[in-house]
Structure formats: structure tokens, C-alpha cells
């Protein structure tokens, strides 16, 4: 299938690629793994879609068998756009396994709402909230209030979290975190642990979600969890991380991590369509394809530009 890209965006993973953190990406690769577009051509095997359909192209290509994020049929990993094949930051994108990978976009969901369902929202929800086993009444800390961290904050309420604490070094992101549903927000620093413990009777949180991908942020997340708690790592790490296992093991902590499967997209589409999740609030800057370099510059310097996610259209 070929899809004309009507809306795309830039992910933090794209920045990690440009920093050399993803060795599988070869020189000359077109980046991007998120798109909303219109089907312009289909192959003989395509049955679920037709030319003219409006579709969401998610970050994960599903072969229809086994774990979507690690499907052996498509090369052992579901993330292939902008990774193993050319991606979605282009006018047209070739989409393999379209029938099992794409999602029809309901008329009531705008392109700008749908684009954040391609990666950010399902990642925050699946790898953060679901993997962290957030349950009704839980206290949750989200370390890193960028797009994926905010996606986790947006969706913690779906599982009844009683308190959601945002931690970030950027005041703008902390303000956004409160708008997105956080009950408390702390600026990252030497007092972070004490601040969080002060809100949790000195015990720590039930779940800490790490949404940055740096050694220090993962260590911060680990330090905030109470005995028996869970640490859900979302961040894309490019270097080894040393954790204080001599302190962690005796506290019965669970650490999870992984690549998103994007299987929650149908559920999240319904929540966006109903207004339960205001996905459109994640977009702060808008560019055209001709302004792609400027879009990258703004997104790479998100704090200086008060940027969350950029929306890129033809």
C-alpha cells in the first residue's frame, strides 16, 4: 500500500537516532514512524482498505502473528518505519502489512488528534500505565513530562490513579502536566525524592514511570518507589545505566521496559473521539514539510521553545 502523508510529527526517538543511539538506522534513511494519511494505491493482498480511505499509520508494523513489537516476519522488530525502512516524514510512504497494521480514522477524530495515537499515547499508556499495573487509588510519579510522559499522565486516570506526581526540570512542561491531569508537580533536583516522600507518608509511590531515557532519570524513578512498587521504564536509553541493585532487591521492586505494541489504539481512538482524552493538546508547534529542518530544531530544543510535539503537514 502507498499512503499520502497528510500529517506527521517528530518523536524523541528520532532525536536519539540523530545522536547515534540506534545503530540499525543506516545513512540516508528517511525518518519518522507516525502518520495520518490517505490511501493512494493498494496491492493485491490488501482487503481491509481502499483507495481514498483516511488511515492512521502507527509506529509498529504488525504481521498478525505473535508479539507485534517483535514480529519475526517483519525482521524481528515491529518498529520498521524510519528504522529498517524509509519512514513517514515524507509526502508518500510505502506501508507493508497494511491490513493488520493500519487503523481507519473516524470522521469525528481530526488529523491532529489522530497523529498522537501513532506512538506517544499508546507508548505512555501501554509501556507506562499498563506495564506499571496502575490500579485504582494508586499514587503514580511520572519522571519526565515530555510528550510520552504527558501521555502517561493523560491515561493514568483511565485506571483510577488517585494521585499523579509530575517531575521535570522544565517549568513549562510541569505547567502542562498539571493541565493534563497531574495532581502535583515538582521541579527535578536534589530535593525531588524528599518532595515526593512528603506526599506519600514517607513511603514513596506505588508506580514510577520513567519517560526520558537518561541514567539519572531512571535512577530518580527507582528512588521514588515504595517497597513492593513498580518502575515502568518508557525512555529510550542510548547508554548503559547503573542501578543500586544492592538497595532495590530487598524492597521487592518490579522493573519493566519495552517497545510499544500499539494494540491499545482502538481503545484510545474511542477515548479521543468521545472527548475523554484531549489528544490535540499535545501539539504546540506547526510546520510544513518545507520547514522540516526548522521543526527538528524547535523539537530538539523543546525547553527553550516551550514545545511538546510538532505537527507537520504538506
Coordinates of C-alpha atoms in Angstrom, one line a residue:
X1 CA 0.0 0.0 0.0
X2 CA 1.0 3.6 -0.6
X3 CA -0.3 6.4 1.7
X4 CA -0.1 10.1 1.1
X5 CA 1.0 11.6 4.3
X6 CA -1.3 14.4 5.4
X7 CA 0.1 14.8 8.9
X8 CA 3.3 13.6 10.6
X9 CA 5.4 14.5 13.6
X10 CA 8.8 14.1 15.2
X11 CA 9.5 11.7 18.0
X12 CA 12.1 11.8 20.7
X13 CA 13.4 8.5 19.2
X14 CA 14.2 10.4 16.0
X15 CA 16.5 12.6 18.1
X16 CA 18.1 9.5 19.6
X17 CA 18.7 8.3 16.0
X18 CA 20.4 11.5 15.1
X19 CA 22.6 11.2 18.2
X20 CA 23.7 7.7 17.0
X21 CA 21.8 5.8 19.7
X22 CA 20.1 3.4 17.2
X23 CA 22.8 1.6 15.3
X24 CA 20.4 -0.2 12.9
X25 CA 19.5 3.1 11.2
X26 CA 21.7 3.5 8.1
X27 CA 22.8 6.7 6.4
X28 CA 20.2 8.2 4.1
X29 CA 17.2 6.6 5.9
X30 CA 14.0 8.8 5.8
X31 CA 13.0 9.1 9.4
X32 CA 9.6 9.2 11.0
X33 CA 7.2 6.5 12.3
X34 CA 3.9 8.3 12.8
X35 CA 1.4 9.5 10.2
X36 CA -2.2 10.2 9.3
X37 CA -2.8 10.0 5.6
X38 CA -4.9 9.0 2.7
X39 CA -4.6 5.7 0.8
X40 CA -3.5 6.3 -2.8
X41 CA -2.6 2.8 -4.0
X42 CA -3.2 -0.8 -2.8
X43 CA -1.6 -4.1 -3.6
X44 CA -3.4 -7.3 -4.4
X45 CA -3.2 -8.6 -0.8
X46 CA -4.9 -5.6 0.7
X47 CA -8.5 -6.4 1.7
X48 CA -9.4 -4.1 4.6
X49 CA -8.7 -0.7 3.0
X50 CA -9.4 1.0 -0.3
X51 CA -8.0 4.0 -2.2
X52 CA -9.3 7.2 -0.6
X53 CA -9.5 5.8 2.9
X54 CA -8.2 8.0 5.8
X55 CA -5.9 6.0 7.9
X56 CA -3.6 6.1 10.9
X57 CA -0.1 4.7 10.3
X58 CA 1.2 3.6 13.7
X59 CA 4.8 3.2 14.8
X60 CA 4.5 -0.6 14.9
X61 CA 4.0 -2.8 11.8
X62 CA 2.0 -5.9 12.8
X63 CA 2.5 -9.0 10.9
X64 CA -0.6 -10.5 12.6
X65 CA 1.3 -13.2 14.5
X66 CA 2.9 -13.1 17.9
X67 CA 4.0 -10.0 19.8
X68 CA 3.5 -7.0 17.5
X69 CA 6.6 -5.2 18.7
X70 CA 8.8 -8.1 17.9
X71 CA 7.3 -9.8 14.9
X72 CA 9.8 -12.1 13.2
X73 CA 8.1 -11.8 9.9
X74 CA 9.0 -8.2 9.5
X75 CA 12.6 -8.6 10.6
X76 CA 12.3 -9.4 14.3
X77 CA 11.0 -6.0 15.4
X78 CA 7.8 -4.2 14.7
X79 CA 9.2 -0.7 14.6
X80 CA 10.4 -0.6 11.0
X81 CA 9.4 2.9 9.7
X82 CA 12.3 5.3 9.9
X83 CA 14.3 2.4 11.3
X84 CA 14.6 -0.6 8.9
X85 CA 12.7 1.0 6.0
X86 CA 12.0 4.6 5.0
X87 CA 9.6 6.4 7.2
X88 CA 6.7 8.8 7.3
X89 CA 8.4 12.2 7.2
X90 CA 7.8 12.4 3.5
X91 CA 5.0 13.1 1.1
X92 CA 4.3 9.4 0.4
X93 CA 5.1 6.3 2.4
X94 CA 5.1 2.6 1.5
X95 CA 3.2 0.6 4.1
X96 CA 3.7 -3.2 4.3
X97 CA 1.2 -5.4 6.2
X98 CA -1.4 -2.7 5.8
X99 CA -4.4 -4.9 6.7
X100 CA -3.0 -5.9 10.1
X101 CA -1.2 -2.6 10.9
X102 CA -3.3 0.4 9.9
X103 CA -6.4 1.9 11.6
X104 CA -9.3 3.7 10.0
X105 CA -9.7 7.2 11.4
X106 CA -13.3 8.0 12.5
X107 CA -14.7 11.2 10.9
X108 CA -15.1 12.8 14.3
X109 CA -11.3 12.5 15.0
X110 CA -9.1 15.2 13.4
X111 CA -5.7 14.5 11.9
X112 CA -4.1 16.5 14.7
X113 CA -5.8 14.3 17.3
X114 CA -5.1 11.1 15.5
X115 CA -1.4 11.7 14.9
X116 CA -0.6 11.4 18.6
X117 CA -2.2 7.9 18.6
X118 CA 0.5 6.6 16.3
X119 CA 3.1 6.4 19.1
X120 CA 3.1 8.8 22.0
X121 CA -0.3 8.0 23.5
X122 CA -0.1 4.2 23.2
X123 CA 3.5 4.2 24.4
X124 CA 2.6 6.2 27.5
X125 CA -0.4 4.0 28.1
X126 CA 1.0 0.5 27.3
X127 CA 4.6 0.8 28.4
X128 CA 3.9 3.1 31.3
X129 CA 0.4 2.7 32.7
X130 CA -0.4 -0.9 31.7
X131 CA 3.1 -2.3 32.3
X132 CA 3.3 -0.4 35.6
X133 CA 0.0 -2.0 36.6
X134 CA -1.6 1.2 37.8
X135 CA -4.6 0.5 39.8
X136 CA -7.5 2.4 41.4
X137 CA -6.2 4.5 44.3
X138 CA -2.5 4.3 43.3
X139 CA -0.1 7.1 43.6
X140 CA 2.0 7.5 40.5
X141 CA 5.1 9.5 39.7
X142 CA 6.0 10.4 36.1
X143 CA 9.6 11.4 35.7
X144 CA 9.8 13.4 32.5
X145 CA 6.8 15.5 31.3
X146 CA 7.6 15.5 27.6
X147 CA 5.1 14.1 25.1
X148 CA 5.3 10.5 26.2
X149 CA 5.3 11.4 29.9
X150 CA 2.3 13.6 29.4
X151 CA 0.6 10.7 27.5
X152 CA 1.1 8.6 30.6
X153 CA -0.3 11.3 32.8
X154 CA -3.3 11.6 30.5
X155 CA -4.1 7.9 30.7
X156 CA -3.4 7.1 34.4
X157 CA -6.9 8.3 35.1
X158 CA -8.3 5.5 33.0
X159 CA -7.2 3.1 35.7
X160 CA -8.2 5.3 38.6
X161 CA -4.9 6.7 39.9
X162 CA -5.6 8.8 43.0
X163 CA -2.5 11.0 42.8
X164 CA -0.2 11.7 39.8
X165 CA 3.1 13.5 40.5
X166 CA 5.0 15.0 37.6
X167 CA 8.7 15.5 37.8
X168 CA 10.6 17.5 35.2
X169 CA 13.4 20.2 35.0
X170 CA 11.3 22.4 32.8
X171 CA 8.6 24.7 34.3
X172 CA 6.6 24.8 31.1
X173 CA 6.3 21.1 31.0
X174 CA 5.3 21.0 34.6
X175 CA 2.5 23.5 33.9
X176 CA 1.3 21.3 31.0
X177 CA 1.5 18.2 33.3
X178 CA -1.0 19.9 35.6
X179 CA -3.2 20.8 32.7
X180 CA -3.1 17.1 31.5
X181 CA -4.2 15.7 34.9
X182 CA -1.3 15.7 37.3
X183 CA -2.3 16.4 40.8
X184 CA 1.2 17.7 41.8
X185 CA 4.3 18.8 40.0
X186 CA 7.9 19.1 41.3
X187 CA 11.0 20.6 39.6
X188 CA 13.7 17.9 39.3
X189 CA 16.6 18.5 41.6
X190 CA 18.3 17.3 44.8
X191 CA 15.0 17.6 46.8
X192 CA 12.9 15.6 44.4
X193 CA 12.9 12.4 46.5
X194 CA 12.1 14.3 49.7
X195 CA 9.3 16.2 48.0
X196 CA 7.7 13.0 46.7
X197 CA 8.1 11.2 50.0
X198 CA 6.5 14.1 51.7
X199 CA 3.3 13.5 49.7
X200 CA 3.3 9.8 50.4
X201 CA 3.7 9.5 54.1
X202 CA 7.3 8.8 53.7
X203 CA 6.7 5.5 51.8
X204 CA 7.1 6.5 48.1
X205 CA 4.8 6.0 45.2
X206 CA 3.1 2.8 44.0
X207 CA 4.3 3.3 40.4
X208 CA 7.1 5.4 39.0
X209 CA 7.1 5.9 35.2
X210 CA 10.4 7.0 33.6
X211 CA 9.8 8.8 30.4
X212 CA 13.1 10.4 29.4
X213 CA 15.8 7.8 28.7
X214 CA 18.7 9.0 30.8
X215 CA 20.6 7.1 33.5
X216 CA 19.8 9.8 36.1
X217 CA 16.1 9.9 35.4
X218 CA 15.8 6.1 35.7
X219 CA 17.7 6.2 39.0
X220 CA 15.4 9.0 40.1
X221 CA 12.3 7.0 39.3
X222 CA 13.7 4.0 41.1
X223 CA 14.3 6.1 44.2
X224 CA 10.7 7.2 44.4
X225 CA 9.0 3.8 44.7
X226 CA 7.8 2.3 47.9
X227 CA 8.5 -1.4 48.9
X228 CA 6.6 -3.7 46.6
X229 CA 6.2 -0.9 44.0
X230 CA 6.7 -0.9 40.2
X231 CA 9.1 1.0 37.9
X232 CA 7.9 1.3 34.3
X233 CA 10.7 2.5 32.0
X234 CA 9.4 4.1 28.8
X235 CA 12.5 6.2 27.9
X236 CA 14.8 5.2 25.0
X237 CA 18.2 4.6 26.6
X238 CA 21.3 5.0 24.5
X239 CA 23.9 4.2 27.1
X240 CA 24.2 1.7 30.0
X241 CA 22.5 2.5 33.3
X242 CA 23.9 1.6 36.7
X243 CA 21.2 0.9 39.2
X244 CA 21.6 0.5 43.0
X245 CA 20.6 -3.2 43.0
X246 CA 22.0 -3.6 46.5
X247 CA 19.2 -1.4 47.7
X248 CA 16.5 -2.3 45.2
X249 CA 16.3 -6.1 45.6
X250 CA 15.3 -6.1 49.2
X251 CA 12.5 -3.6 48.5
X252 CA 10.7 -6.2 46.2
X253 CA 10.6 -3.8 43.3
X254 CA 9.5 -4.7 39.8
X255 CA 11.2 -3.0 36.8
X256 CA 9.5 -3.2 33.4
X257 CA 10.6 -1.8 30.0
X258 CA 9.9 -2.3 26.3
X259 CA 8.8 -1.2 22.9
X260 CA 5.1 -0.4 22.5
X261 CA 2.8 -2.9 20.7
X262 CA 0.2 -0.2 19.7
X263 CA -2.6 -2.7 20.3
X264 CA -4.4 -0.1 22.5
X265 CA -5.0 2.2 19.6
X266 CA -8.7 1.1 19.0
X267 CA -9.4 1.8 22.7
X268 CA -7.6 5.1 22.6
X269 CA -9.3 6.2 19.4
X270 CA -12.7 5.7 21.1
X271 CA -11.5 7.7 24.1
X272 CA -10.3 10.6 21.9
X273 CA -13.5 10.5 19.8
X274 CA -15.6 10.8 22.9
X275 CA -13.5 13.7 24.3
X276 CA -12.2 11.7 27.2
X277 CA -8.6 12.1 26.1
X278 CA -7.9 15.6 24.6
X279 CA -5.0 14.4 22.4
X280 CA -4.9 17.6 20.4
X281 CA -3.5 19.5 23.3
X282 CA -0.1 17.7 22.8
X283 CA 0.6 19.7 19.6
X284 CA 2.3 23.1 20.3
X285 CA 4.0 24.0 17.1
X286 CA 3.0 23.6 13.4
X287 CA 5.2 23.4 10.3
X288 CA 5.1 22.4 6.7
X289 CA 7.2 19.7 5.0
X290 CA 9.3 22.5 3.6
X291 CA 10.1 23.6 7.2
X292 CA 11.2 20.2 8.3
X293 CA 14.7 21.3 9.4
X294 CA 13.1 24.2 11.5
X295 CA 10.7 21.7 13.0
X296 CA 13.6 19.5 14.1
X297 CA 15.5 22.5 15.5
X298 CA 12.5 23.5 17.6
X299 CA 11.8 20.0 18.8
X300 CA 15.4 19.3 19.6
X301 CA 15.4 22.4 21.8
X302 CA 12.0 21.8 23.3
X303 CA 12.6 23.5 26.6
X304 CA 13.8 26.8 25.0
X305 CA 10.8 26.8 22.6
X306 CA 8.1 25.6 25.1
X307 CA 7.5 22.7 22.7
X308 CA 5.8 19.4 23.3
X309 CA 5.0 17.9 19.9
X310 CA 5.3 19.4 16.5
X311 CA 2.6 18.9 13.8
X312 CA 3.9 18.7 10.3
X313 CA 1.7 19.0 7.2
X314 CA 2.2 19.4 3.4

